Structure formats: structure tokens, C-alpha cells
Coordinates of C-alpha atoms in Angstrom, one line a residue:
Chain A
M1 CA -4.4 -19.2 -18.9
Y2 CA -4.5 -21.2 -15.7
D3 CA -1.1 -20.0 -14.6
K4 CA -2.2 -16.4 -15.3
H5 CA -4.9 -16.7 -12.6
L6 CA -3.8 -19.3 -10.1
N7 CA -0.3 -20.5 -9.6
F8 CA 0.2 -22.6 -6.5
Q9 CA 3.9 -21.9 -6.4
R10 CA 3.3 -18.2 -6.1
M11 CA 0.5 -18.9 -3.6
G12 CA 3.1 -20.8 -1.5
H13 CA 5.5 -17.9 -1.7
L14 CA 2.7 -15.6 -0.4
L15 CA 1.9 -17.9 2.5
V16 CA 5.6 -18.2 3.4
S17 CA 6.1 -14.4 3.3
D18 CA 3.0 -13.9 5.3
L19 CA 4.1 -16.4 8.0
K20 CA 7.6 -14.8 8.1
N21 CA 6.1 -11.4 8.7
T22 CA 3.5 -12.4 11.3
W23 CA 4.9 -15.4 13.2
L24 CA 5.4 -13.4 16.4
R25 CA 1.9 -12.0 16.4
N26 CA 0.5 -15.5 15.7
L27 CA 2.5 -17.0 18.4
L28 CA 1.3 -14.4 20.9
L29 CA -2.3 -15.0 19.9
I30 CA -2.1 -18.7 20.3
S31 CA -0.2 -18.4 23.6
G32 CA -2.7 -15.8 24.8
L33 CA -5.6 -18.1 24.1
L34 CA -3.9 -21.0 25.8
V35 CA -3.3 -18.9 28.9
L36 CA -6.9 -17.8 28.8
G37 CA -8.0 -21.4 28.6
V38 CA -5.9 -22.3 31.6
L39 CA -7.3 -19.3 33.6
V40 CA -10.9 -20.2 32.7
F41 CA -10.2 -23.8 33.7
T42 CA -8.6 -22.8 36.9
V43 CA -11.3 -20.4 37.9
L44 CA -14.1 -22.8 37.0
V45 CA -12.7 -26.1 38.2
E46 CA -9.8 -25.5 40.5
D47 CA -11.3 -22.6 42.4
S48 CA -10.1 -22.9 46.0
S49 CA -13.5 -22.2 47.4
M50 CA -14.9 -25.3 45.6
T51 CA -15.6 -28.1 47.9
R52 CA -14.5 -31.7 47.2
Q53 CA -18.2 -32.5 46.7
D54 CA -18.6 -29.9 44.0
V55 CA -15.5 -31.1 42.2
T56 CA -16.8 -34.7 42.3
Y57 CA -20.1 -33.5 40.9
L58 CA -18.5 -31.4 38.1
A59 CA -16.0 -34.0 37.4
D60 CA -18.6 -36.6 37.0
Q61 CA -20.5 -34.4 34.6
W62 CA -17.4 -33.8 32.5
R63 CA -16.2 -37.3 32.8
S64 CA -19.2 -38.5 30.9
S65 CA -19.6 -35.7 28.4
A66 CA -16.3 -33.7 28.3
K67 CA -18.6 -30.8 29.0
F68 CA -15.9 -28.3 29.6
H69 CA -14.3 -28.8 26.3
I70 CA -17.6 -29.0 24.5
S71 CA -18.3 -25.5 25.7
F72 CA -14.8 -24.1 25.6
F73 CA -13.5 -25.4 22.3
P74 CA -16.0 -23.7 20.1
A75 CA -15.4 -20.4 21.9
Y76 CA -11.6 -20.8 21.7
L77 CA -11.8 -21.6 18.0
M78 CA -14.2 -18.9 17.1
V79 CA -12.6 -16.1 19.2
G80 CA -9.0 -17.1 18.2
G81 CA -9.9 -17.7 14.5
L82 CA -11.9 -14.5 14.2
I83 CA -9.3 -12.3 15.8
F84 CA -6.7 -13.9 13.4
T85 CA -9.1 -13.3 10.4
S86 CA -9.6 -9.7 11.4
L87 CA -5.8 -9.2 11.2
V88 CA -5.1 -11.3 8.2
F89 CA -5.1 -8.4 5.7
W90 CA -2.7 -6.4 7.9
E91 CA -1.0 -5.0 4.9
L92 CA -4.1 -3.1 3.8
R93 CA -4.2 -1.0 6.9
G94 CA -1.3 1.4 6.0
S95 CA -0.8 3.0 2.7
A96 CA 2.9 1.9 2.4
S97 CA 2.2 -1.7 3.4
R98 CA -0.9 -1.7 1.1
Q99 CA 1.2 -0.5 -1.8
F100 CA 3.8 -3.2 -1.0
F101 CA 1.1 -5.9 -0.9
L102 CA -0.8 -4.8 -4.0
A103 CA 2.4 -4.5 -6.0
L104 CA 3.6 -8.0 -5.2
P105 CA 3.7 -10.0 -8.4
A106 CA 0.8 -12.4 -7.7
T107 CA -2.7 -12.4 -9.0
N108 CA -5.5 -11.0 -6.9
L109 CA -6.9 -14.5 -6.8
E110 CA -3.7 -15.9 -5.4
K111 CA -3.5 -13.1 -2.8
W112 CA -7.1 -13.6 -1.8
M113 CA -6.8 -17.4 -1.6
S114 CA -3.6 -17.4 0.3
K115 CA -5.2 -15.2 3.0
W116 CA -8.2 -17.4 3.1
V117 CA -6.2 -20.6 3.4
L118 CA -4.3 -19.0 6.2
S119 CA -7.2 -17.7 8.2
A120 CA -9.9 -20.3 7.4
L121 CA -7.9 -23.5 7.3
L122 CA -4.3 -23.3 8.4
F123 CA -4.5 -21.1 11.5
P124 CA -7.6 -22.8 13.0
L125 CA -6.0 -26.1 12.3
I126 CA -3.0 -25.1 14.3
L127 CA -5.3 -23.8 17.0
T128 CA -7.1 -27.2 17.1
V129 CA -3.9 -29.1 17.3
V130 CA -2.6 -26.8 20.0
Y131 CA -5.9 -27.2 21.8
Q132 CA -4.9 -30.8 22.3
L133 CA -2.1 -29.6 24.6
F134 CA -4.6 -27.8 26.7
A135 CA -6.9 -30.8 26.7
Q136 CA -4.0 -32.9 27.9
Y137 CA -3.4 -30.3 30.7
T138 CA -7.0 -30.6 31.8
Y139 CA -6.8 -34.4 31.7
Q140 CA -3.7 -34.4 33.9
R141 CA -5.3 -31.9 36.3
F142 CA -8.3 -34.2 36.6
L143 CA -6.1 -37.2 37.1
G144 CA -4.5 -35.3 39.9
M145 CA -7.9 -34.8 41.5
G146 CA -8.5 -38.5 41.2
F147 CA -10.8 -38.6 38.1
E148 CA -10.2 -39.7 34.6
M149 CA -11.6 -37.2 32.2
V150 CA -12.8 -38.2 28.7
H151 CA -10.5 -36.8 26.1
L152 CA -11.6 -34.6 23.3
P153 CA -9.5 -36.2 20.5
L154 CA -8.8 -34.7 17.2
S155 CA -10.9 -37.3 15.5
D156 CA -14.0 -36.3 17.5
P157 CA -16.8 -35.2 15.1
W158 CA -17.6 -32.4 17.5
I159 CA -14.3 -30.7 16.7
W160 CA -14.9 -31.0 12.9
Q161 CA -18.5 -29.9 13.1
W162 CA -17.3 -26.7 14.8
F163 CA -14.5 -26.4 12.4
F164 CA -17.0 -26.4 9.6
M165 CA -19.1 -23.8 11.5
Y166 CA -16.1 -21.7 11.9
V167 CA -15.3 -21.7 8.2
L168 CA -18.9 -20.5 7.5
V169 CA -18.9 -17.7 10.1
Q170 CA -15.3 -16.8 9.2
S171 CA -16.3 -16.0 5.6
I172 CA -18.3 -13.0 6.9
F173 CA -15.4 -11.7 9.0
F174 CA -13.0 -12.4 6.1
L175 CA -15.1 -10.1 4.0
G176 CA -15.0 -7.5 6.8
A177 CA -11.2 -7.8 6.9
V178 CA -10.9 -6.9 3.2
W179 CA -13.6 -4.3 3.3
V180 CA -12.7 -2.4 6.5
P181 CA -9.2 -3.5 7.4
R182 CA -8.9 -1.2 10.4
F183 CA -10.7 -2.4 13.6
S184 CA -12.2 -5.0 11.3
L185 CA -13.3 -7.4 14.1
I186 CA -15.3 -4.8 16.0
R187 CA -16.8 -3.2 12.9
T188 CA -17.7 -6.5 11.3
A189 CA -19.2 -7.8 14.5
L190 CA -21.3 -4.6 14.8
M191 CA -22.3 -4.9 11.2
V192 CA -23.3 -8.6 11.6
A193 CA -25.2 -7.8 14.8
G194 CA -27.0 -4.9 13.0
V195 CA -27.9 -7.0 10.0
L196 CA -29.0 -10.0 12.2
G197 CA -31.0 -7.7 14.4
L198 CA -32.7 -6.2 11.4
C199 CA -33.5 -9.6 10.0
I200 CA -34.9 -10.9 13.2
L201 CA -37.0 -7.8 13.6
I202 CA -38.4 -8.2 10.1
Y203 CA -38.8 -11.9 10.5
Q204 CA -40.5 -11.9 13.9
F205 CA -42.4 -8.6 14.1
G206 CA -43.1 -8.0 10.5
L207 CA -43.8 -11.4 8.9
Y208 CA -45.5 -13.1 11.8
T209 CA -47.6 -10.1 12.8
L210 CA -48.8 -9.5 9.3
M211 CA -49.0 -13.1 8.2
P212 CA -49.0 -15.4 11.2
A213 CA -50.2 -18.3 9.1
L214 CA -47.2 -18.2 6.8
S215 CA -45.3 -20.9 8.5
E216 CA -46.8 -24.2 9.2
E217 CA -44.7 -24.7 12.3
V218 CA -45.7 -21.5 14.0
R219 CA -49.3 -21.5 12.9
D220 CA -50.5 -23.6 15.9
L221 CA -48.4 -21.5 18.3
A222 CA -49.8 -18.3 16.8
A223 CA -53.3 -19.6 17.3
T224 CA -52.7 -20.2 21.0
A225 CA -50.9 -16.9 21.6
T226 CA -52.3 -13.4 21.6
T227 CA -52.4 -11.6 18.3
S228 CA -49.4 -9.4 19.1
G229 CA -46.2 -10.5 17.3
F230 CA -44.1 -9.5 20.3
Q231 CA -46.2 -11.6 22.7
L232 CA -45.9 -14.5 20.3
C233 CA -42.1 -14.2 20.4
I234 CA -41.9 -14.4 24.1
E235 CA -44.1 -17.5 24.4
P236 CA -41.9 -20.3 25.8
E237 CA -43.1 -22.7 23.1
F238 CA -42.1 -20.3 20.4
Q239 CA -38.8 -19.7 22.1
S240 CA -38.1 -23.4 22.1
Y241 CA -39.2 -23.6 18.5
L242 CA -36.8 -20.9 17.6
S243 CA -33.9 -22.5 19.4
S244 CA -34.6 -25.8 17.7
Q245 CA -35.0 -24.2 14.3
Y246 CA -32.5 -21.4 14.2
P247 CA -29.3 -23.4 14.4
F248 CA -30.3 -25.5 11.4
R249 CA -31.6 -22.5 9.4
F250 CA -28.5 -20.6 10.4
K251 CA -26.3 -23.3 8.8
M252 CA -28.6 -23.4 5.8
I253 CA -28.5 -19.7 5.2
F254 CA -24.7 -19.7 5.6
G255 CA -24.1 -22.7 3.5
L256 CA -26.4 -21.9 0.7
F257 CA -26.2 -18.2 0.5
L258 CA -24.0 -16.2 2.8
F259 CA -20.8 -18.2 2.5
P260 CA -20.4 -18.1 -1.3
M261 CA -21.7 -14.5 -1.4
A262 CA -19.2 -13.4 1.3
M263 CA -16.4 -15.2 -0.5
L264 CA -17.2 -13.7 -3.9
I265 CA -17.6 -10.2 -2.5
S266 CA -14.4 -10.4 -0.6
Y267 CA -12.5 -11.4 -3.7
L268 CA -14.1 -8.6 -5.7
K269 CA -13.3 -6.1 -3.0
L270 CA -9.7 -7.1 -3.0
K271 CA -9.5 -6.9 -6.7
E272 CA -10.7 -3.3 -6.7
K273 CA -8.5 -2.2 -3.8
Q274 CA -6.4 0.8 -4.6
L275 CA -4.0 2.9 -2.6
Chain B
M1 CA 6.5 1.1 -23.8
I2 CA 4.3 3.4 -21.6
N3 CA 1.4 5.0 -23.4
I4 CA -1.2 7.0 -21.6
E5 CA -4.0 8.6 -23.5
K6 CA -6.8 10.9 -22.3
L7 CA -6.3 9.9 -18.8
R8 CA -8.8 11.3 -16.3
F9 CA -8.4 10.6 -12.7
G10 CA -9.4 12.2 -9.4
Y11 CA -9.7 11.2 -5.8
R12 CA -13.0 12.9 -5.8
K13 CA -15.3 12.9 -8.9
R14 CA -15.7 16.7 -8.9
A15 CA -12.0 17.5 -8.4
L16 CA -10.1 15.9 -11.2
L17 CA -6.3 15.6 -10.7
F18 CA -5.7 14.6 -14.4
E19 CA -7.8 15.7 -17.2
D20 CA -7.1 14.3 -20.7
L21 CA -3.5 13.6 -19.8
D22 CA -1.3 12.1 -22.6
L23 CA 2.1 10.6 -22.0
H24 CA 4.3 8.5 -24.3
L25 CA 7.5 7.2 -22.9
A26 CA 10.2 5.2 -24.8
P27 CA 12.6 2.6 -23.5
G28 CA 16.3 3.3 -22.9
T29 CA 15.5 6.6 -21.2
I30 CA 15.7 8.1 -17.7
Y31 CA 12.8 10.4 -17.3
G32 CA 12.6 13.2 -14.6
L33 CA 9.1 13.8 -13.6
L34 CA 8.7 17.3 -12.0
G35 CA 5.8 19.2 -10.7
K36 CA 4.7 21.3 -7.8
N37 CA 3.4 19.8 -4.6
G38 CA 0.0 18.2 -5.3
A39 CA 0.5 18.2 -9.1
G40 CA 0.0 14.4 -9.1
K41 CA 3.5 13.0 -9.6
S42 CA 3.1 10.2 -7.1
S43 CA -0.5 9.5 -8.3
L44 CA 0.7 9.2 -11.9
L45 CA 3.4 6.7 -10.8
N46 CA 0.8 4.8 -8.9
I47 CA -1.5 4.7 -11.9
I48 CA 1.4 3.4 -14.0
Q49 CA 1.9 0.6 -11.5
G50 CA -1.8 -0.2 -11.3
L51 CA -2.2 0.9 -7.7
L52 CA -4.7 3.6 -8.6
F53 CA -7.3 3.1 -11.3
P54 CA -8.0 5.8 -13.9
D55 CA -11.6 7.1 -14.1
S56 CA -11.3 7.0 -17.9
G57 CA -8.7 6.9 -20.7
Q58 CA -6.1 4.4 -21.8
V59 CA -3.1 3.3 -19.7
N60 CA -0.9 0.8 -21.4
V61 CA 2.4 -0.2 -19.8
L62 CA 4.5 -3.0 -21.5
S63 CA 1.4 -4.0 -23.3
F64 CA -0.5 -4.5 -20.1
Q65 CA -3.4 -2.7 -18.5
P66 CA -1.8 -1.9 -15.1
K67 CA -5.1 -2.0 -13.3
D68 CA -5.3 -5.8 -14.0
R69 CA -2.2 -6.2 -11.8
E70 CA -1.1 -9.3 -13.7
P71 CA 1.9 -11.0 -12.2
A72 CA 3.8 -10.8 -15.5
F73 CA 3.3 -7.0 -15.4
L74 CA 4.2 -6.5 -11.8
Q75 CA 7.3 -8.6 -12.2
D76 CA 8.5 -6.1 -14.8
C77 CA 7.4 -2.9 -13.1
F78 CA 9.0 -2.1 -9.7
M79 CA 8.3 1.0 -7.7
I80 CA 10.2 2.6 -4.8
S81 CA 7.8 5.0 -3.2
E82 CA 8.6 7.8 -0.8
S83 CA 6.9 6.2 2.1
M84 CA 8.3 2.7 2.0
F85 CA 7.1 -0.3 3.8
L86 CA 9.7 -2.8 4.7
P87 CA 8.9 -5.9 6.9
N88 CA 10.8 -6.9 10.0
L89 CA 13.3 -9.0 8.0
T90 CA 17.0 -8.7 7.5
V91 CA 18.3 -7.3 4.2
W92 CA 19.2 -10.8 3.0
D93 CA 16.0 -12.4 4.3
F94 CA 14.0 -9.8 2.6
A95 CA 15.5 -10.8 -0.8
K96 CA 15.1 -14.5 0.0
T97 CA 11.4 -14.0 0.8
Y98 CA 10.5 -11.8 -2.0
A99 CA 12.9 -12.7 -4.8
P100 CA 10.9 -15.8 -5.8
F101 CA 8.1 -13.5 -7.0
Y102 CA 10.5 -12.1 -9.6
P103 CA 11.7 -14.7 -12.1
N104 CA 14.5 -12.5 -13.5
F105 CA 15.9 -11.7 -10.1
D106 CA 19.7 -11.7 -10.3
W107 CA 21.3 -12.8 -7.0
E108 CA 24.8 -12.0 -8.1
Q109 CA 23.8 -8.5 -9.0
Y110 CA 22.0 -8.2 -5.7
G111 CA 25.0 -9.2 -3.7
Q112 CA 27.2 -6.7 -5.6
L113 CA 24.7 -3.9 -5.0
V114 CA 24.4 -4.7 -1.3
A115 CA 28.2 -4.6 -1.0
E116 CA 28.4 -1.5 -3.1
F117 CA 25.8 0.3 -1.0
D118 CA 27.7 -0.8 2.1
L119 CA 24.6 -2.5 3.5
D120 CA 24.8 -5.0 6.3
A121 CA 23.1 -8.1 5.0
D122 CA 22.1 -9.1 8.5
A123 CA 20.7 -5.8 9.5
R124 CA 16.9 -5.7 10.1
L125 CA 15.2 -3.5 7.6
N126 CA 12.9 -1.8 10.1
R127 CA 15.9 -0.8 12.3
I128 CA 18.1 0.9 9.7
S129 CA 18.1 4.5 8.6
L130 CA 15.8 5.8 5.8
G131 CA 18.8 6.2 3.5
Q132 CA 19.8 2.6 4.1
K133 CA 16.3 1.4 3.5
K134 CA 16.2 3.3 0.2
K135 CA 19.5 1.7 -0.8
A136 CA 18.3 -1.8 0.2
L137 CA 15.1 -1.4 -1.8
L138 CA 17.0 0.1 -4.8
A139 CA 19.4 -2.9 -4.7
F140 CA 16.4 -5.2 -4.7
G141 CA 14.5 -3.3 -7.4
L142 CA 17.5 -3.2 -9.7
A143 CA 18.2 -6.9 -9.2
T144 CA 14.6 -7.8 -10.2
N145 CA 15.6 -6.6 -13.7
A146 CA 12.2 -5.0 -14.0
R147 CA 12.0 -3.1 -17.2
V148 CA 10.1 -0.2 -15.6
L149 CA 11.6 1.3 -12.5
L150 CA 9.5 4.0 -10.8
L151 CA 11.3 6.0 -8.2
D152 CA 9.4 8.5 -6.1
E153 CA 11.6 11.0 -4.4
P154 CA 14.6 8.6 -4.5
T155 CA 17.2 10.9 -3.0
N156 CA 15.3 11.8 0.1
G157 CA 17.2 10.6 3.1
L158 CA 20.4 9.9 1.2
D159 CA 23.6 11.6 2.3
I160 CA 25.9 13.3 -0.2
P161 CA 28.1 10.3 -1.0
S162 CA 25.0 8.1 -1.3
K163 CA 23.4 10.5 -3.7
K164 CA 26.5 10.2 -5.9
L165 CA 26.5 6.5 -5.6
F166 CA 22.8 6.4 -6.4
R167 CA 23.3 8.4 -9.6
S168 CA 26.2 6.3 -10.8
T169 CA 24.4 3.0 -10.0
L170 CA 21.3 4.1 -11.8
A171 CA 23.2 5.3 -14.8
R172 CA 25.0 2.0 -15.0
H173 CA 21.8 0.0 -15.0
I174 CA 19.8 1.7 -17.7
R175 CA 19.5 -0.5 -20.7
E176 CA 17.9 -0.2 -24.1
D177 CA 14.8 -2.1 -22.9
R178 CA 14.4 -0.2 -19.6
I179 CA 12.7 2.9 -18.5
F180 CA 13.5 4.7 -15.2
I181 CA 11.1 7.4 -14.1
L182 CA 12.3 9.6 -11.3
S183 CA 9.8 11.8 -9.6
T184 CA 11.5 14.4 -7.4
H185 CA 11.6 17.8 -5.9
Q186 CA 15.4 17.6 -5.4
V187 CA 16.0 18.1 -9.1
R188 CA 19.6 19.2 -8.6
D189 CA 20.4 15.8 -7.1
L190 CA 19.4 14.1 -10.3
Q191 CA 19.8 16.6 -13.2
S192 CA 23.0 14.9 -14.4
L193 CA 21.1 11.7 -14.6
I194 CA 17.9 12.7 -16.4
D195 CA 17.6 12.3 -20.2
T196 CA 14.2 13.7 -20.6
L197 CA 12.3 16.2 -18.5
I198 CA 8.6 15.9 -17.9
V199 CA 6.7 18.7 -16.2
L200 CA 3.3 18.0 -14.7
E201 CA 1.0 21.0 -14.0
D202 CA -2.7 21.5 -13.6
G203 CA -3.5 17.9 -14.4
R204 CA -1.5 17.8 -17.7
I205 CA 1.9 17.2 -19.0
I206 CA 2.9 20.7 -20.0
F207 CA 6.5 20.0 -21.0
Q208 CA 8.3 16.9 -22.2
E209 CA 11.7 17.4 -23.8
N210 CA 15.0 15.7 -24.1
L211 CA 17.8 17.6 -22.3
V212 CA 20.0 17.4 -25.4
D213 CA 17.3 19.2 -27.4
I214 CA 16.8 21.7 -24.6
M215 CA 20.5 22.5 -24.7
E216 CA 20.3 22.9 -28.5
R217 CA 17.5 25.4 -28.3
L218 CA 18.3 27.3 -25.1
H219 CA 21.2 29.2 -23.8
F220 CA 21.8 29.2 -20.0
G221 CA 24.0 32.0 -18.6
I222 CA 24.7 34.3 -15.8
S223 CA 24.2 38.0 -16.0
Y224 CA 25.6 40.4 -13.4
R225 CA 22.9 43.0 -13.9
E226 CA 19.2 42.5 -14.2
P227 CA 18.6 41.6 -17.8
E228 CA 16.6 44.0 -19.9
D229 CA 17.2 42.2 -23.2
P230 CA 13.9 41.1 -24.8
G231 CA 15.6 37.9 -26.0
V232 CA 15.8 36.7 -22.4
L233 CA 13.0 34.2 -22.0
Y234 CA 13.3 33.9 -18.2
Y235 CA 15.7 35.0 -15.5
E236 CA 16.0 34.4 -11.8
R237 CA 18.1 36.0 -9.2
V238 CA 20.9 33.7 -7.9
P239 CA 23.8 34.4 -5.7
G240 CA 26.2 36.5 -7.7
G241 CA 23.8 37.7 -10.3
Y242 CA 20.9 36.6 -12.5
Y243 CA 20.6 33.2 -14.1
T244 CA 19.2 33.7 -17.6
I245 CA 17.6 31.5 -20.1
R246 CA 17.6 32.7 -23.8
R247 CA 17.1 31.2 -27.1
A248 CA 20.2 29.3 -28.3
G249 CA 22.7 31.2 -30.5
F250 CA 25.0 32.5 -27.9
E251 CA 28.3 30.9 -27.1
D252 CA 29.5 29.3 -23.9
S253 CA 26.2 28.1 -22.4
L254 CA 26.3 26.9 -18.9
E255 CA 25.1 23.5 -17.9
A256 CA 21.3 23.6 -17.8
D257 CA 20.0 24.2 -14.3
V258 CA 16.9 22.0 -14.4
E259 CA 15.4 23.6 -11.3
I260 CA 15.5 27.1 -12.8
L261 CA 14.3 25.6 -16.1
F262 CA 11.4 24.1 -14.2
N263 CA 10.6 27.4 -12.6
A264 CA 10.7 29.1 -16.0
I265 CA 8.3 26.5 -17.5
I266 CA 5.9 26.9 -14.7
N267 CA 6.0 30.7 -14.5
A268 CA 6.5 31.7 -18.1
P269 CA 5.1 28.9 -20.2
Q270 CA 4.2 31.1 -23.2
S271 CA 7.9 31.8 -23.7
F272 CA 8.6 28.1 -24.4
R273 CA 5.5 27.1 -26.2
E274 CA 6.6 28.2 -29.7
L275 CA 10.2 27.3 -29.2
F276 CA 9.6 23.7 -28.3
N277 CA 6.5 23.3 -30.4
T278 CA 4.9 21.4 -27.5
Q279 CA 1.4 21.6 -26.1
L280 CA 2.5 23.8 -23.3
Y281 CA -0.6 24.6 -21.4
V282 CA -0.9 28.4 -20.9
R283 CA -3.3 29.4 -18.2

């Protein structure tokens, strides 16, 4: 029964066949991201118009906090990972390749899992390891400028915190890749933006305008603000409240609800795929 | 081995392609599936392989429900479709990558077929001709030892020597426990290979007969004048006269021309209904 649904050997074959078919595209994606990183770094840090004083100032900032990497690594991981995720079900885009993929003797669960392992774990892991090359490059450049930059080592919790965030966000784009395999990245991003926008509208304008006392945290803010929901939203205190609350709530919503839902729906969507 | 009962299927709910379609196929047979454009030949093959799901009815292939797409079923049911996808791998790498999915894959047989089809094992599949692609996939499909082999327009893109080779290879590989279903418009390419003829029309199987039985019941001949004999079930103008189909009882029947027989079944179904005691659908 176990073998009927999940056979790790078959999953391994799926992974190998996928990597054999897409290695060039993956290599181009990783190289492209690295080149982009070098360009961003060059423009921001090594700009010829930048004075020595600026460099000293920036380098001091980064020396203490590795600020560049702290900003750049999450963007690199998210952009690279989500582009890869949007392409991971490449077989589903054409009818001939779709037939080939669906007819491969492996269970739907194995096909789904191998794609998830590839896009949520393996590829971002490779991206993270490759990022160390880029981090080494920036370290050497700073050394050339006479500063010793703090490394962003693989063991840094910052990396793994973002890796976790990536896995959560990726689940939505993974669902998009199964559901709408063509132009999946754009269509999923638009869908997510639409849903988030709608949620924020309902949350801010609806809930707080109708029931401003609903939340303990915003009740005091609401009392000091004018009665309009919109005006409440643009109060600086409320904005800072939102920025302090949303990241946590974001993770909670993803962790408790959206992630398992997205995973389950993506599996069911794959299971019901036809030509 | 393949049992389909009361199959209903349509790409749109209000326009059914199959309505109460019944089909029962036995092993050890090469079936020729014929039908006009849009009759649903490819769709039927896709349903048998579990790539399309029926709206209702029973589809049972090798005791599996194809729509479940269980590996044990897919290992035993291989399809070569008209629009093939082949990855950017060499002929040999393709087999090395995908053979592990098929536990009964026979490497020796594959090597023999690759040599027989004159395929370059190091050639990239996406750079070879359509005919070579077909041969590569056929070699792979036969080497999987799948018990059900579905071939959609298998002779498209094959040159004349390749068609001959294709026929002899396929005839050599049919076994008592295997079913080959060939869906084609190029029926003359395959008529010497087909054991049983299946005609699909208006969402149903309107004719399913073994060619030996057909030859026992029908007489195929050439008449130099337009036949006026009421015993002629169907005739069609051909170069040099009229190809006629009559009830058996005459001597020296020609070999059955399956293409003309197909035209006869489509255009004059009432003539064959009683003769074959089938559920020929008469519009």
C-alpha cells in the first residue's frame, strides 16, 4: 500500500529525469542571478561617482551589519526561487509534454512531491550555497577597498529564517504553477496581489470602520483618530502598528492556514490534470 | 483486458463526444481503430491511458481504473501519440533516464530494435526527423513490454521502407497477453497488420469485426462496369473500374480493402447491420 502511493526510488528517478531535462535552464537562471548580484553590488558600492568618504561610510555600515547581504539575499532567494517554481511544471505547458509527464509510471503524489522537493528545497539550497560565492566576491572587493566585511555564513540564522519564509511563500506560487502552468509567475503574482489587496481592503476599511473596537491594539489608536477608516489607516501610529504586526501575522497566516491549504490544493490539482 | 461500458465523455458538457460507448477488447489482438476526423479516436486512446477522465461509465483496463494513473497500470500501458514530446536527450540517454520507470524494460530488446530501426544511439531526439522519433519511441515502447500498446497515427512521417519495417516489427511483438491498438487514417499502411477492425462514428463503436470473419461474410471484387446487381452492398469507383463489396458466396475474392470497407460502413451502415449482427448505428 505504501509503495502504491509513495516510492522513494521512483521519486529519485523523477528528480533525475527532471534535472537532466532542465539543467541548462537552471544553470542560466543561477548564473543570471549571480550576474545581477554583481551588477547591483557594482552600481551600489563601486559606483565611480562615489567618493572615498561615502565608501567608508557605507562600508562601516556593512561591516557591522552585513547590510548589503541582509537586503540582497532575501530578494535573490525569493526572485530566483519563485522564477524556478513558476517553471517547475514545465511539462504541463504543452499537450505533448503534458501527456508524457502524466503517463510516466509514478503516482501523482510522487510527481507532486518530486517537483516540490526540487523547487522548495533543492533549488533554493543550491541558490543559497551559490550565494556564498557571491558573498566571497563582495568580501574580496571590500578587502580591496581596505575594509573587512562581515561574512554572511551558511550557518547564519538570517539565511535559514528567510529560507523558511521562502518555503511558505513558495507554496502559493507552487499552487499557481500547477493551476496555471503558462505565465505562472505573473498570473500567480497578480492573483496574490489581488487577494491580498482585497483582504487588506476588507480588514482595514470594512472591519475597522464598522467595528473599530474589535481589536484591543487599535482601539486606542481609533479613539485618537478621526472616525474615518481611511484616516485611521494613514495615521503614523497605525502605520507603525501595522508594520510591527503584519510580518508576524503574515507568518502565522501562512504557517497555520495558507501553506497546508496551498499544498493540498496543488496536489489535488495535479491529480485531476488531464490533457 | 479492456472493458468500456456506457462511456460518456465530452470536452464540453453539452457536446458529448462519446455517448454510452461500449468496447470490449481481448488480448493477443492487433486492433485497427478507424474513424473520421473528430470522431474521437485519439480521445478514446487517451481515456484508455488515463489522460482524459470519463464523465460517466466504466473504463477498466488490465483490471485498473485508468484515471487513477497507478504506476503498475502505466508501466503496462504505453502510448505513442501523434504529437510526441521527446526531451533533449540522446536515443540512448532517453532510455537510460526513463527505463527505470518500467520494471519489465528489456535492454537487449531495445538495443536490437535501435539497430534494426537504424537509429543512431547518440543522436539527440529533438534533432532527428519525425520518422526517426517515431521509431525511437516505438523501440522504447516495445522494450517496456507493456501489455497494452496504443499507437496514434503510427505511420505518419515514416518512409516506405520504414512502414514495412514497422509492420513486421509490430507483428513480431504481438503476444497472447498483449493488445495493440492502432488508430489511423492511413489504413492501407496497416491493413495487413490488423486483426480486428473497429469503427468509431457519432460517439459510438458502430462496427467491430475480425478481418477473418469479414472475409468469410463478404466478397471483395472489381467490376469493370457500374454494378446494378442488388446483391452489391457497396461499390466505389477506383482506377480501372468499380471496387465492389457483396455478400460472400462468390469465388476469387480479392484481399479486403479496409479503406473502402470503412467507407462502406460509414456510408451504407444498414447494408452491414444484419449481415454482421452488430449494433451498427444507423442514422
